[in-house]
PDB file of C-alpha atoms in Angstrom:
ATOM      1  CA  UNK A  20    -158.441  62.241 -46.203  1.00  0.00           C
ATOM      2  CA  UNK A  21    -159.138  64.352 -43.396  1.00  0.00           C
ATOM      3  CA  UNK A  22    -156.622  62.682 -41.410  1.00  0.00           C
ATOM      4  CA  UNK A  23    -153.728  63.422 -43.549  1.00  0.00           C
ATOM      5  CA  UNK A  24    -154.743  67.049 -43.756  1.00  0.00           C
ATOM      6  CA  UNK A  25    -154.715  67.149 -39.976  1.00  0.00           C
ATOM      7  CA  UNK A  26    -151.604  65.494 -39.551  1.00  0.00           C
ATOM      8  CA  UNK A  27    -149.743  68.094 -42.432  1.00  0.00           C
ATOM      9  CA  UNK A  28    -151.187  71.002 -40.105  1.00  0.00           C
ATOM     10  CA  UNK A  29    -149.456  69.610 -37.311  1.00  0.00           C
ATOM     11  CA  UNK A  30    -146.581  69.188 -39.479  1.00  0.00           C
ATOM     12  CA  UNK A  31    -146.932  72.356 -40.414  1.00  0.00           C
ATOM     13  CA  UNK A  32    -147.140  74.119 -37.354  1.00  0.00           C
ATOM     14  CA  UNK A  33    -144.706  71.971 -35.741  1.00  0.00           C
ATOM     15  CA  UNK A  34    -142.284  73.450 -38.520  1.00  0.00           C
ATOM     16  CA  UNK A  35    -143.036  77.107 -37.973  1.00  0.00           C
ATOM     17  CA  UNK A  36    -142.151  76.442 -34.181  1.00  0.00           C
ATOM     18  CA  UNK A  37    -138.736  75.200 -35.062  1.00  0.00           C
ATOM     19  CA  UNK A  38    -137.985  78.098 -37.216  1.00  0.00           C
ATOM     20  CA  UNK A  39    -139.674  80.399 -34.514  1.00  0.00           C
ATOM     21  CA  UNK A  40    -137.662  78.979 -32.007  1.00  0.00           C
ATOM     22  CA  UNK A  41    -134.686  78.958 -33.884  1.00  0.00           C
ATOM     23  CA  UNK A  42    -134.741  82.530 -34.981  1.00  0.00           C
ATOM     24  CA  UNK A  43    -135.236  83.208 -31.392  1.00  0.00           C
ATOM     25  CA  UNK A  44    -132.088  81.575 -30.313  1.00  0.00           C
ATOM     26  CA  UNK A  45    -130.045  83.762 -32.920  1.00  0.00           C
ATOM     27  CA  UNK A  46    -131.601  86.868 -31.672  1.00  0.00           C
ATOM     28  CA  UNK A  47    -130.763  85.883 -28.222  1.00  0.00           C
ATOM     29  CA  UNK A  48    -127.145  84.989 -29.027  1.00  0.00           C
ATOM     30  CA  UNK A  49    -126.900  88.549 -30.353  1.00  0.00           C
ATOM     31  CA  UNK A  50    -128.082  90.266 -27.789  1.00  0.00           C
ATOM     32  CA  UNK A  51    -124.848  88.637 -25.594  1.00  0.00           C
ATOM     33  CA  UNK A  52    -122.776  90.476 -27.533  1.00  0.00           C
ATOM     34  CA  UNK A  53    -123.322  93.834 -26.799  1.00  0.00           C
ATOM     35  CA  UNK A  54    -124.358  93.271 -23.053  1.00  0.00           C
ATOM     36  CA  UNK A  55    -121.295  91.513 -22.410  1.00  0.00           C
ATOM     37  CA  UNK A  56    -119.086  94.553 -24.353  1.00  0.00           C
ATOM     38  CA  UNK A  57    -121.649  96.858 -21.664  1.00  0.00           C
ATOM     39  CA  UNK A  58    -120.201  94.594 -18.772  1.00  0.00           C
ATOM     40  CA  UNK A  59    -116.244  94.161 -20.096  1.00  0.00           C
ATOM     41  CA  UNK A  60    -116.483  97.869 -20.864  1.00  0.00           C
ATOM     42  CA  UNK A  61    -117.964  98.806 -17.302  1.00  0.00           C
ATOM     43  CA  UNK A  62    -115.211  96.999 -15.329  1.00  0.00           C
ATOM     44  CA  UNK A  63    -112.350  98.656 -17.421  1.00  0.00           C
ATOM     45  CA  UNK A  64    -114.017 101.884 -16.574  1.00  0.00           C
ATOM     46  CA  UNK A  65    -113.395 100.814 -12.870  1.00  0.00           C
ATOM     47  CA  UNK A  66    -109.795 100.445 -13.143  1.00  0.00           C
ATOM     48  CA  UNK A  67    -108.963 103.963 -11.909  1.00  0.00           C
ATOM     49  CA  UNK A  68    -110.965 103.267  -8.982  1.00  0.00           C
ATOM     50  CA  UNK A  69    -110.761  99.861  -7.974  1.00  0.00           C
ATOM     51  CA  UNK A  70    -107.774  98.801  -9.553  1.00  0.00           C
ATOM     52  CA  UNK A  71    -107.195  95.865 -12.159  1.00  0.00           C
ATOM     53  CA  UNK A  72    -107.798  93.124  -9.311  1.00  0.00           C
ATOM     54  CA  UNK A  73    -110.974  94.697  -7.803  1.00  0.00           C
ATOM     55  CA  UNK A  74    -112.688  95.935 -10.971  1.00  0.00           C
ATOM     56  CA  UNK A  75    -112.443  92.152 -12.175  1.00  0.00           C
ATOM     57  CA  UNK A  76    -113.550  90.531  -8.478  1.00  0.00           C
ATOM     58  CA  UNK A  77    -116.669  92.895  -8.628  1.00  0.00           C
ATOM     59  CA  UNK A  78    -119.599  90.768  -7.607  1.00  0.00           C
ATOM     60  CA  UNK A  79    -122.552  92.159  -9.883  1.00  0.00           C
ATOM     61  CA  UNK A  80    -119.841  91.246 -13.270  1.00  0.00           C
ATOM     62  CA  UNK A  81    -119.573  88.094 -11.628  1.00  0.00           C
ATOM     63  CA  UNK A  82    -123.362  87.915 -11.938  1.00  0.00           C
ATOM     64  CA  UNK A  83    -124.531  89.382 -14.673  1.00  0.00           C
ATOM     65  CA  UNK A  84    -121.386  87.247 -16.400  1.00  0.00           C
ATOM     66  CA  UNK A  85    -123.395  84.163 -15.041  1.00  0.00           C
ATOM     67  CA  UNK A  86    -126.309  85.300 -16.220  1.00  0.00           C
ATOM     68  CA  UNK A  87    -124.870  85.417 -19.889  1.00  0.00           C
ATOM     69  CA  UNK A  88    -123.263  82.203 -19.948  1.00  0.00           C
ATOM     70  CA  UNK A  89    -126.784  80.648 -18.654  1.00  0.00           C
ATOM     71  CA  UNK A  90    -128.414  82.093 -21.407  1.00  0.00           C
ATOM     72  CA  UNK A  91    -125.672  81.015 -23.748  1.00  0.00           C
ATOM     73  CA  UNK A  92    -125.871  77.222 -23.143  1.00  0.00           C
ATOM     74  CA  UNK A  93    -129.797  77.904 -23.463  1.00  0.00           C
ATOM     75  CA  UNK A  94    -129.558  79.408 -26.747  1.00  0.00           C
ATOM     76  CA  UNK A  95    -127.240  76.464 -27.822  1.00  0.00           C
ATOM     77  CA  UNK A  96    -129.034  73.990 -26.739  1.00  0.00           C
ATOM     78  CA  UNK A  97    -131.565  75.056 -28.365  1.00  0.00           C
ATOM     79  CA  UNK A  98    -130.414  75.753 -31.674  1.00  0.00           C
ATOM     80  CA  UNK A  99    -128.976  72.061 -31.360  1.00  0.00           C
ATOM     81  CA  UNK A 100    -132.441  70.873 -30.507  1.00  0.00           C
ATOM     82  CA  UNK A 101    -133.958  72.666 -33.542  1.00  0.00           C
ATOM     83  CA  UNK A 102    -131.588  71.576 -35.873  1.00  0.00           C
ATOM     84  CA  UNK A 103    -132.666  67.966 -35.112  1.00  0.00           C
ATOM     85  CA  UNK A 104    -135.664  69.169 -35.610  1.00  0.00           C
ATOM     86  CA  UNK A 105    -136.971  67.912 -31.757  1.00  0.00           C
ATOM     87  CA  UNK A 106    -139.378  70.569 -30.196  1.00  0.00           C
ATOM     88  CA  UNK A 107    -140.583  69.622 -26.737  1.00  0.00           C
ATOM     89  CA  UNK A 108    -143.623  70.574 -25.476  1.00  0.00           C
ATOM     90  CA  UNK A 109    -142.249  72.190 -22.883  1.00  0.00           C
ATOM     91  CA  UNK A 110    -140.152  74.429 -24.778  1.00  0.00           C
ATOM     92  CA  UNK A 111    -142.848  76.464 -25.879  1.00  0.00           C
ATOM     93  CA  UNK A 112    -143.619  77.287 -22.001  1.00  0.00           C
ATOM     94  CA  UNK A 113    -140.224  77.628 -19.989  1.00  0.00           C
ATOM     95  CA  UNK A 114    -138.030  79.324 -23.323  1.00  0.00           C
ATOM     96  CA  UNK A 115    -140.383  82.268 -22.814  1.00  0.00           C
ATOM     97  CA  UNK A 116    -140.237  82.173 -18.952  1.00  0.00           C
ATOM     98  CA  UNK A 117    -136.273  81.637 -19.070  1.00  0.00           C
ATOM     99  CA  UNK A 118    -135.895  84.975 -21.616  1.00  0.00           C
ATOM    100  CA  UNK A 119    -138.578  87.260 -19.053  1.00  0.00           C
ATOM    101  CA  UNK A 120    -136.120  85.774 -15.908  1.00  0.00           C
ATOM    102  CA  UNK A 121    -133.108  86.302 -17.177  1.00  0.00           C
ATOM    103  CA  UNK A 122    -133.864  90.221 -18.483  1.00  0.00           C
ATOM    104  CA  UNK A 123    -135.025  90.608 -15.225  1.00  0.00           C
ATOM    105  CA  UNK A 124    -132.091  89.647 -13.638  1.00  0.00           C
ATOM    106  CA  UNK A 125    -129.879  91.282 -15.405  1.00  0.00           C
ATOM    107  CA  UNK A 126    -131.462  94.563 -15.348  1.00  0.00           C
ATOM    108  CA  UNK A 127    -132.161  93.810 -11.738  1.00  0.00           C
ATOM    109  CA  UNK A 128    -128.214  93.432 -10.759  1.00  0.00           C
ATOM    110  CA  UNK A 129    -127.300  96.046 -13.334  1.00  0.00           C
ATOM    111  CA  UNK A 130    -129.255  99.422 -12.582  1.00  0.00           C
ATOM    112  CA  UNK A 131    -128.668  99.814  -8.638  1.00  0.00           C
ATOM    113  CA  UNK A 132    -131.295 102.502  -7.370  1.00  0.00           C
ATOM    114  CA  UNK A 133    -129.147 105.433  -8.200  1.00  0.00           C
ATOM    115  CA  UNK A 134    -128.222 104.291 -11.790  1.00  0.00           C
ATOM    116  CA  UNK A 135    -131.775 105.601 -13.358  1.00  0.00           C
ATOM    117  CA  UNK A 136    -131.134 102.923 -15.676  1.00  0.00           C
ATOM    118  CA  UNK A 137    -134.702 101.535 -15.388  1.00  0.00           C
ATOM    119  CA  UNK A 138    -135.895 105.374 -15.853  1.00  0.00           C
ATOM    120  CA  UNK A 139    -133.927 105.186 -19.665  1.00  0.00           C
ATOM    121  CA  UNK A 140    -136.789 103.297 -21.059  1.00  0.00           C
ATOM    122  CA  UNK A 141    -134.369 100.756 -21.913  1.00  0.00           C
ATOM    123  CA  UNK A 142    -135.739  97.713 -19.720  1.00  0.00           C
ATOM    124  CA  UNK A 143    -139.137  97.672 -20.934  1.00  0.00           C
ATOM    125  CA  UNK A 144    -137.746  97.626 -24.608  1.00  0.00           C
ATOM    126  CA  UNK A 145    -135.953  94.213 -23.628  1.00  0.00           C
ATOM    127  CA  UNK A 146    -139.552  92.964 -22.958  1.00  0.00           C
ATOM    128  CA  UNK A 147    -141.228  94.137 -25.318  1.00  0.00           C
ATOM    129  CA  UNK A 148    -138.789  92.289 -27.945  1.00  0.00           C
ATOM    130  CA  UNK A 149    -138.878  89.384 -26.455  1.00  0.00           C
ATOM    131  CA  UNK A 150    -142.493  89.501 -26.349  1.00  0.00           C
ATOM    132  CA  UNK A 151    -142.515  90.468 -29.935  1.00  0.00           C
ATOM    133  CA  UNK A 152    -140.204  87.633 -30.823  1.00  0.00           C
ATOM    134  CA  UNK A 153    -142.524  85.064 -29.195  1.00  0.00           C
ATOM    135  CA  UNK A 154    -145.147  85.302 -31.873  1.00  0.00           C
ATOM    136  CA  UNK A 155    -142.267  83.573 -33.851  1.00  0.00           C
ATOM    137  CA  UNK A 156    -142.678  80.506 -31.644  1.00  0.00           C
ATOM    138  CA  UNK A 157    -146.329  80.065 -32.879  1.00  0.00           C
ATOM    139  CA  UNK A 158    -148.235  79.293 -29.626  1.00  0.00           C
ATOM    140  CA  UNK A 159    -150.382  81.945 -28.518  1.00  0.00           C
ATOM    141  CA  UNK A 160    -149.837  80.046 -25.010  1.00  0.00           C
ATOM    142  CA  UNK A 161    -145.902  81.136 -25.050  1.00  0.00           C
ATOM    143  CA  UNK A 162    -146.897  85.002 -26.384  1.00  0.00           C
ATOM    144  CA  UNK A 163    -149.422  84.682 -23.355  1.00  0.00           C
ATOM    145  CA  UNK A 164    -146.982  83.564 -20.716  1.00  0.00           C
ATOM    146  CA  UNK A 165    -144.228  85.828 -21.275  1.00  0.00           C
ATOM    147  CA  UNK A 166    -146.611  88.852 -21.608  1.00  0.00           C
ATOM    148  CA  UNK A 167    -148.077  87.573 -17.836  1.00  0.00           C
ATOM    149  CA  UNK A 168    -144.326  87.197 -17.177  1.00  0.00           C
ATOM    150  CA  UNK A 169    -142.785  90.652 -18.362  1.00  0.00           C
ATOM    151  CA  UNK A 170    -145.801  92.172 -16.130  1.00  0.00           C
ATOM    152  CA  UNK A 171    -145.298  90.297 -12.976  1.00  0.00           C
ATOM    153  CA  UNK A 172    -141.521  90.915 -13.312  1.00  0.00           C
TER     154      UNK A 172
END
């Protein structure tokens, strides 16, 4: 008897991470929207200065468009992972390193020194979501990591 009540914890809990995770990957795929209408809109807004050809060649779009794609397949691949209902243990240890890394990033190429854009408050909000989002993933290991994570970053 105890055995069976052991296993439908695991069960359990192995459920709750897929949904975790899962939600996670939505939230993530929404959060491409809006950064990538922040980097289209930025490079119009060049234009006038650049021109057409140089406003589109700019290096940091180039990058911080990389940056969204990565995090696109990721979110992809996961939900297709989930949906099969296979969670890895290593998901629960590099999804949460992957979201820190690639908010860094992206803040990091986005606010040069004379933007202020880290001054906004913005940035730290990104973290703290994400960090609030982990709980979803129902490891106190992952919520541990990416807090250690946002930190170091």
């Amino acid at each position: 008897m105890q055995f069976d009540s052991q296993k439908l914890t695991a069960d359990y809990i192995q459920d709750a991470k897929i949904k975790g995770e899962t939600v996670i990957a939505i939230v993530r795929l929404v959060l491409l929207i809006p950064l990538l209408i922040i980097a289209l809109a930025v490079a119009t807004g060049d234009i006038p200065r650049y021109g057409v050809v140089g406003a589109f060649t700019n290096p940091v779009l180039w990058a911080e468009i990389s940056f969204m794609l990565v995090a696109l397949v990721i979110s992809l691949l996961t939900l297709r992972k989930m949906r099969r209902r296979h969670y890895a243990p290593w998901m629960t240890y590099a999804l949460p390193i992957m979201d820190v890394v690639l908010v860094t990033l992206t803040v990091g190429i986005v606010a040069d020194p004379g933007s202020g854009l880290m001054f906004t408050g913005s940035p730290p909000w990104l973290y703290f979501l994400f960090i609030i989002l982990c709980v979803l993933r129902s490891s106190p290991q992952a919520v541990v990591i990416t807090g250690v994570a946002s930190a170091l970053t």
